[in-house]
Coordinates of C-alpha atoms in Angstrom, one line a residue:
Chain U
X181 CA 20.2 25.4 -77.8
X182 CA 17.9 23.9 -75.2
X183 CA 17.3 25.9 -72.0
X184 CA 16.5 24.3 -68.7
X185 CA 13.6 26.5 -67.6
X186 CA 13.3 26.8 -63.8
X187 CA 9.5 27.1 -64.3
X188 CA 7.1 25.2 -66.6
X189 CA 4.9 28.2 -66.6
X190 CA 7.7 30.4 -67.7
X191 CA 8.6 28.0 -70.3
X192 CA 5.1 27.8 -71.8
X193 CA 4.7 31.6 -71.8
X194 CA 7.9 31.9 -73.6
X195 CA 7.0 29.2 -76.3
X196 CA 3.7 31.0 -76.9
X197 CA 5.6 34.3 -77.7
X198 CA 8.1 32.5 -79.9
X199 CA 5.2 31.6 -82.3
X200 CA 5.0 35.2 -83.1
X201 CA 7.0 36.3 -86.3
X202 CA 10.4 37.7 -85.6
X203 CA 10.3 36.7 -82.0
X204 CA 13.2 34.4 -81.0
X205 CA 13.8 32.6 -77.7
X206 CA 15.9 35.4 -76.0
X207 CA 13.4 38.2 -77.0
X208 CA 10.5 36.1 -75.8
X209 CA 12.2 35.5 -72.5
X210 CA 12.9 39.2 -72.1
X211 CA 9.3 40.1 -73.0
X212 CA 7.8 37.4 -70.5
X213 CA 9.9 38.4 -67.7
X214 CA 9.1 42.1 -68.4
X215 CA 5.2 41.1 -68.2
X216 CA 6.0 39.1 -64.9
X217 CA 7.4 42.2 -63.2
X218 CA 4.2 44.1 -63.9
X219 CA 1.0 44.2 -61.8
X220 CA -1.5 41.4 -62.1
X221 CA -4.2 43.6 -63.5
X222 CA -1.8 44.9 -66.2
X223 CA -1.1 41.4 -67.4
X224 CA -4.8 40.6 -67.2
X225 CA -5.4 43.6 -69.4
X226 CA -2.9 42.5 -71.9
X227 CA -4.2 39.0 -72.0
X228 CA -7.8 40.3 -72.3
X229 CA -7.0 42.8 -75.2
X230 CA -5.7 39.8 -77.3
X231 CA -8.7 37.4 -76.7
X232 CA -11.3 40.2 -77.1
X233 CA -9.8 41.3 -80.4
X234 CA -9.8 37.7 -81.6
X235 CA -13.5 37.2 -80.5
X236 CA -15.2 40.3 -81.2
X237 CA -13.3 42.0 -84.0
X238 CA -14.9 41.5 -87.5
X239 CA -13.9 42.1 -91.1
X240 CA -15.9 45.0 -92.6
X241 CA -18.7 43.6 -95.0
X242 CA -17.8 46.3 -97.5
X243 CA -14.0 46.8 -97.6
X244 CA -12.7 43.7 -95.6
X245 CA -10.6 45.9 -93.4
X246 CA -10.7 45.0 -89.6
X247 CA -13.6 46.7 -87.6
X248 CA -15.7 46.6 -84.3
X249 CA -18.8 46.8 -86.3
X250 CA -20.3 45.1 -89.3
X251 CA -19.4 48.2 -91.6
X252 CA -16.1 49.8 -90.6
X253 CA -16.0 53.6 -89.5
X254 CA -14.5 54.6 -92.9
X255 CA -17.0 52.8 -95.1
X256 CA -19.9 54.1 -92.7
X257 CA -18.5 57.7 -93.0
X258 CA -20.9 59.8 -95.1
X259 CA -18.4 62.6 -95.4
X260 CA -15.8 60.3 -97.3
X261 CA -15.8 60.0 -101.0
X262 CA -17.4 56.7 -101.8
X263 CA -17.0 56.9 -105.5
X264 CA -13.2 56.6 -105.1
X265 CA -11.8 53.1 -103.9
X266 CA -8.1 52.6 -102.9
X267 CA -7.2 49.0 -103.3
X268 CA -4.6 47.7 -100.8
X269 CA -3.1 44.4 -99.8
X270 CA -3.7 44.4 -96.1
X271 CA -4.9 46.4 -93.0
X272 CA -1.6 48.0 -92.2
X273 CA -1.6 49.6 -95.7
X274 CA -5.1 51.2 -94.8
X275 CA -3.5 52.7 -91.8
X276 CA -0.4 53.7 -93.8
X277 CA -2.6 55.6 -96.5
X278 CA -4.8 57.1 -93.7
X279 CA -1.6 58.4 -92.0
X280 CA -0.8 60.5 -95.1
X281 CA -4.0 62.5 -94.5
X282 CA -4.1 63.0 -98.4
X283 CA -6.9 60.4 -99.0
X284 CA -10.5 61.0 -98.5
X285 CA -11.9 58.1 -100.5
X286 CA -12.8 54.5 -99.3
X287 CA -10.7 51.3 -99.3
X288 CA -10.7 47.9 -100.4
X289 CA -8.5 45.3 -98.7
X290 CA -7.6 42.4 -101.0
X291 CA -5.9 40.1 -98.3
X292 CA -2.8 39.8 -100.3
X293 CA -1.6 39.7 -103.9
X294 CA -1.6 37.0 -106.6
X295 CA 1.3 34.8 -106.0
X296 CA 1.7 31.4 -107.6
X297 CA 4.8 30.6 -105.6
X298 CA 3.0 31.1 -102.4
X299 CA 0.0 29.3 -103.5
X300 CA -2.2 32.6 -103.6
X301 CA -4.6 32.6 -106.6
X302 CA -7.2 35.3 -107.5
X303 CA -9.9 33.1 -105.8
X304 CA -8.0 33.6 -102.4
X305 CA -8.4 37.4 -102.7
X306 CA -11.3 39.7 -102.3
X307 CA -11.3 40.6 -106.0
X308 CA -14.8 39.3 -106.8
X309 CA -16.2 41.6 -104.0
X310 CA -14.3 44.5 -105.7
X311 CA -15.9 43.8 -109.0
X312 CA -19.3 43.7 -107.3
X313 CA -18.8 47.0 -105.6
X314 CA -17.9 48.5 -109.2
X315 CA -20.9 46.6 -110.8
X316 CA -23.1 48.7 -108.4
X317 CA -22.3 51.7 -110.5
X318 CA -21.3 54.3 -108.0
X319 CA -17.6 54.0 -108.3
X320 CA -15.9 56.5 -110.6
X321 CA -12.1 55.7 -109.9
X322 CA -10.0 52.8 -108.3
X323 CA -6.5 53.6 -107.2
X324 CA -4.4 50.5 -107.1
X325 CA -2.0 50.8 -104.1
X326 CA -0.3 47.4 -104.2
X327 CA 3.5 46.5 -103.7
X328 CA 5.7 47.4 -106.6
X329 CA 6.5 43.8 -107.1
X330 CA 6.0 41.1 -109.9
X331 CA 3.2 39.9 -107.8
X332 CA 1.8 43.4 -107.2
X333 CA 1.9 44.1 -110.9
X334 CA 0.3 40.7 -111.9
X335 CA -2.6 41.5 -109.4
X336 CA -2.9 45.0 -110.8
X337 CA -3.1 43.5 -114.5
X338 CA -5.8 40.9 -113.2
X339 CA -8.0 43.6 -111.7
X340 CA -7.6 45.6 -114.8
X341 CA -8.9 42.8 -116.9
X342 CA -11.8 42.0 -114.6
X343 CA -12.8 45.7 -114.4
X344 CA -12.4 46.4 -118.3
X345 CA -16.2 46.1 -119.1
X346 CA -17.2 48.7 -116.4
X347 CA -16.9 52.6 -117.0
X348 CA -14.5 53.1 -114.2
X349 CA -11.2 54.9 -114.1
X350 CA -8.2 52.9 -113.1
X351 CA -4.9 54.5 -111.7
X352 CA -1.9 53.2 -109.9
X353 CA 0.0 55.2 -107.1
X354 CA 3.0 57.0 -108.6
X355 CA 6.4 55.3 -108.5
X356 CA 9.5 57.4 -108.4
X357 CA 12.4 58.8 -106.2
X358 CA 11.4 59.0 -102.5
X359 CA 11.1 62.4 -100.9
X360 CA 14.4 63.3 -99.4
X361 CA 16.4 60.7 -101.5
X362 CA 19.5 61.4 -103.4
X363 CA 19.4 60.7 -106.9
X364 CA 22.9 58.9 -107.0
X365 CA 21.6 56.2 -104.7
X366 CA 18.3 55.5 -106.5
X367 CA 18.1 52.2 -108.3
X368 CA 18.0 52.6 -112.2
X369 CA 14.5 51.2 -112.8
X370 CA 13.0 53.7 -110.3
X371 CA 14.9 56.6 -111.8
X372 CA 14.1 55.6 -115.1
X373 CA 10.4 55.3 -114.5
X374 CA 10.5 58.6 -112.6
X375 CA 11.8 60.2 -115.9
X376 CA 9.3 58.6 -118.1
X377 CA 6.4 59.6 -115.7
X378 CA 7.5 63.0 -115.0
X379 CA 5.0 65.5 -113.8
X380 CA 4.7 69.3 -114.8
X381 CA 6.6 71.6 -112.4
X382 CA 4.2 73.9 -110.6
X383 CA 6.7 75.8 -108.4
X384 CA 5.4 74.1 -105.2
X385 CA 7.7 72.2 -102.9
X386 CA 6.8 69.5 -100.6
Chain X
X178 CA 2.7 59.9 -85.8
X179 CA -0.9 59.0 -84.8
X180 CA -2.6 56.2 -86.6
X181 CA -6.4 56.2 -87.2
X182 CA -7.1 52.7 -86.2
X183 CA -10.3 51.1 -88.0
X184 CA -10.9 49.2 -84.9
X185 CA -10.8 50.1 -81.1
X186 CA -10.1 46.5 -80.3
X187 CA -7.1 46.4 -82.7
X188 CA -5.9 49.8 -81.2
X189 CA -6.2 48.4 -77.6
X190 CA -4.2 45.3 -78.4
X191 CA -1.5 47.1 -80.2
X192 CA -1.2 49.6 -77.3
X193 CA -0.8 46.7 -74.9
X194 CA 1.9 45.3 -77.0
X195 CA 3.8 48.6 -77.2
X196 CA 4.1 48.7 -73.3
X197 CA 6.6 45.8 -73.8
X198 CA 10.4 46.8 -74.1
X199 CA 11.6 47.3 -77.7
X200 CA 8.3 46.8 -79.3
X201 CA 7.2 49.9 -81.5
X202 CA 3.9 50.6 -83.0
X203 CA 4.7 48.9 -86.3
X204 CA 6.0 45.8 -84.8
X205 CA 3.1 45.6 -82.3
X206 CA 0.6 46.0 -85.2
X207 CA 2.3 43.2 -87.0
X208 CA 2.3 40.9 -84.1
X209 CA -1.4 41.5 -83.2
X210 CA -2.4 41.1 -86.8
X211 CA -0.6 37.9 -86.8
X212 CA -2.4 36.7 -83.7
X213 CA -5.7 37.8 -85.3
X214 CA -5.0 35.3 -88.1
X215 CA -4.7 32.5 -85.8
X216 CA -7.4 30.1 -84.4
X217 CA -9.5 31.5 -81.4
X218 CA -8.1 28.5 -79.3
X219 CA -4.4 29.6 -80.1
X220 CA -5.0 33.2 -79.1
X221 CA -6.9 31.9 -75.9
X222 CA -3.8 29.6 -75.2
X223 CA -1.5 32.6 -75.5
X224 CA -3.6 34.9 -73.3
X225 CA -4.0 32.0 -70.8
X226 CA -0.1 31.4 -70.7
X227 CA 0.7 35.1 -69.9
X228 CA -2.0 35.3 -67.1
X229 CA -1.4 32.0 -65.4
X230 CA 2.5 32.7 -65.3
X231 CA 1.6 36.0 -63.5
X232 CA -0.9 34.3 -61.2
X233 CA 0.8 31.0 -60.4
X234 CA 4.6 31.4 -60.8
X235 CA 6.4 32.4 -57.6
X236 CA 10.0 33.3 -56.6
X237 CA 11.9 30.5 -55.1
X238 CA 12.3 31.0 -51.2
X239 CA 15.9 29.9 -51.4
X240 CA 17.6 31.3 -54.5
X241 CA 14.8 33.9 -55.7
X242 CA 14.7 32.5 -59.1
X243 CA 11.2 31.9 -60.8
X244 CA 9.6 28.8 -59.8
X245 CA 6.3 26.9 -59.9
X246 CA 6.9 25.7 -56.5
X247 CA 7.8 27.2 -53.1
X248 CA 11.4 25.9 -53.7
X249 CA 12.7 25.8 -57.3
X250 CA 13.8 22.4 -59.2
X251 CA 17.4 23.4 -58.8
X252 CA 17.4 24.2 -55.1
X253 CA 15.2 21.1 -54.5
X254 CA 17.5 18.7 -56.4
X255 CA 19.6 16.7 -53.9
X256 CA 22.3 15.7 -56.7
X257 CA 23.5 19.4 -57.1
X258 CA 26.2 20.9 -54.8
X259 CA 24.5 22.9 -52.2
X260 CA 27.9 24.0 -50.9
X261 CA 28.6 26.0 -54.1
X262 CA 26.4 29.3 -54.9
X263 CA 26.7 31.1 -58.2
X264 CA 25.4 34.7 -57.7
X265 CA 23.8 36.2 -60.6
X266 CA 21.7 39.3 -61.5
X267 CA 18.7 37.9 -62.9
X268 CA 16.8 34.7 -64.2
X269 CA 18.1 35.0 -67.7
X270 CA 21.7 34.6 -66.3
X271 CA 20.5 31.5 -64.4
X272 CA 19.4 30.0 -67.7
X273 CA 22.5 31.1 -69.5
X274 CA 24.7 29.4 -66.8
X275 CA 22.7 26.3 -67.0
X276 CA 23.0 26.2 -70.8
X277 CA 26.7 25.8 -70.3
X278 CA 26.2 22.4 -68.8
X279 CA 29.5 23.2 -66.8
X280 CA 27.8 24.0 -63.5
X281 CA 26.5 21.7 -60.8
X282 CA 26.0 24.1 -57.9
X283 CA 23.1 26.2 -57.0
X284 CA 22.3 29.8 -57.6
X285 CA 21.3 33.1 -55.9
X286 CA 19.4 35.7 -57.9
X287 CA 20.2 39.2 -56.7
X288 CA 17.5 41.0 -58.9
X289 CA 19.9 43.4 -60.2
X290 CA 23.3 45.2 -59.3
X291 CA 23.9 48.2 -57.0
X292 CA 23.4 51.2 -59.1
X293 CA 23.0 54.7 -57.4
X294 CA 22.2 56.2 -60.9
X295 CA 19.1 53.8 -61.4
X296 CA 18.1 54.3 -57.7
X297 CA 19.1 50.6 -56.9
X298 CA 20.5 50.4 -53.4
X299 CA 21.8 47.3 -51.6
X300 CA 18.5 47.0 -49.8
X301 CA 16.6 46.5 -53.0
X302 CA 18.6 43.4 -53.7
X303 CA 18.6 39.8 -52.3
X304 CA 22.1 40.5 -50.5
X305 CA 20.8 40.1 -46.8
X306 CA 19.3 36.6 -48.0
X307 CA 22.7 35.5 -49.3
X308 CA 24.3 36.5 -46.3
X309 CA 21.8 34.4 -44.4
X310 CA 22.4 31.4 -46.7
X311 CA 26.1 31.7 -45.9
X312 CA 25.6 32.1 -42.2
X313 CA 24.0 28.7 -42.0
X314 CA 27.4 27.3 -42.4
X315 CA 26.9 25.0 -45.3
X316 CA 28.2 27.0 -48.1
X317 CA 31.9 26.6 -49.1
X318 CA 32.3 28.8 -52.1
X319 CA 30.6 31.7 -53.7
X320 CA 31.1 32.4 -57.3
X321 CA 30.2 36.1 -58.4
X322 CA 28.9 36.0 -62.0
X323 CA 27.7 39.6 -62.3
X324 CA 28.0 42.0 -65.2
X325 CA 31.7 43.3 -65.9
X326 CA 30.6 47.0 -65.3
X327 CA 31.3 49.6 -62.5
X328 CA 27.8 48.6 -61.1
X329 CA 28.6 44.8 -61.1
X330 CA 32.1 45.4 -59.5
X331 CA 30.6 47.6 -57.0
X332 CA 28.2 44.9 -56.0
X333 CA 30.9 42.4 -56.0
X334 CA 32.8 44.5 -53.5
X335 CA 29.8 45.1 -51.2
X336 CA 29.1 41.4 -51.1
X337 CA 32.8 40.7 -50.4
X338 CA 32.6 43.2 -47.5
X339 CA 29.3 41.6 -46.1
X340 CA 30.9 38.0 -46.3
X341 CA 34.4 38.8 -44.9
X342 CA 33.3 37.6 -41.4
X343 CA 32.5 34.1 -42.8
X344 CA 34.7 31.3 -43.7
X345 CA 33.7 31.1 -47.3
X346 CA 35.7 31.2 -50.6
X347 CA 34.8 34.0 -53.0
X348 CA 35.7 33.9 -56.6
X349 CA 34.5 35.8 -59.8
X350 CA 34.1 34.3 -63.2
X351 CA 37.2 34.8 -65.4
X352 CA 37.3 37.9 -67.7
X353 CA 39.2 37.5 -70.9
X354 CA 39.2 36.9 -74.6
X355 CA 36.0 35.3 -75.9
X356 CA 36.5 31.7 -77.4
X357 CA 36.6 32.2 -81.2
X358 CA 37.7 36.0 -80.9
X359 CA 40.8 37.3 -82.7
X360 CA 43.3 39.3 -80.5
X361 CA 43.6 42.3 -82.7
X362 CA 39.8 43.1 -82.1
X363 CA 39.8 42.7 -78.5
X364 CA 39.8 46.0 -76.3
X365 CA 42.9 46.7 -74.4
X366 CA 41.4 46.3 -70.7
X367 CA 40.1 42.9 -71.7
X368 CA 43.5 41.9 -73.3
X369 CA 45.4 43.5 -70.4
X370 CA 43.5 41.6 -67.9
X371 CA 43.6 38.3 -69.8
X372 CA 47.5 38.5 -69.8
X373 CA 47.8 39.4 -65.9
X374 CA 45.2 36.6 -65.1
X375 CA 46.8 34.0 -67.4
X376 CA 46.2 30.3 -66.6
X377 CA 48.6 27.4 -66.9
X378 CA 48.6 25.8 -70.4
X379 CA 47.5 22.2 -69.9
X380 CA 47.7 21.1 -73.7
X381 CA 43.9 20.9 -73.8
X382 CA 41.8 23.0 -76.4
X383 CA 38.1 24.0 -75.9

């Protein structure tokens, strides 16, 4: 449905917003009109934040996460365990793991998973750079924390093969019933795996 | 839940996005990381569109819709019927009515409806300016196209009182069963009104 915009400036701003994922024309109009009601300094601050992020943020030379400096704060932190690397798909996953407060190692952001359907081959991912980090000899364990999909499993296996010549422990994050979930609603593959990979009961609850 | 962002620039950009209505932290992160993957010129164009809209767009002196010029294209169009004014709450409503392609009159954007609960009094709306337009004597009919809520009805009544001294026809848009709706799912108030306000059957279908 075409909309006759009363203002070209409005139409242009709405069009820019609709280029973002999951933002349709109605939502874009609502967001833009909300911005329009704000003070000019606030809109300037919004615009400036986007352009500065694009111009000044870099990818960490070590783990490929986003960073304001050449080496990200996590890689530069001496109190983190640099012998333990958690391999994730993207920056959101780094933040998700950080939010658990359960992990004190470092990360390696692949930038995706191997997916021939989407045209993503191993060469498009930061796998070579992971192998180089392991080749330096400081790394003791790699935790694979990729999506539990066929593409994730393929990528896990590819990394496993690439690292087989090095003396490094490889593990994957546990798959099982989500905390708070009821058994009857779990799918049978997850439930089956959770029985095969059962863990010793220590009397603790979470 | 706090998130330890690997980049202050990223955190600032995400915070700016979360100030928009209906955008939470996860959505904001997704949108910002999408922008980050685009070319610098595209991000610059996005930022520029927002700030230019805020700096250069104005409200039409006549109907208070958004405009690039002092008088909006609709008010400036001599082929539109300037004796017919459709009163709406906001700019989105102007676009919604325009999209119907059924209306060739002009508009008047109130900027909201009277709502004591939200602290919106008649003085906060462009009602005085509507009365002034009518007082000029060119207007023959006013169509009230406000929300079908208590606030909308209150505003309709307030405008009715304000315009009672002028020789102008006042109408409200029809309330009834939506086109394509099944009767059994309609609420009883709408169904009741649609029977009271039945229209002559002319043999046409829509």
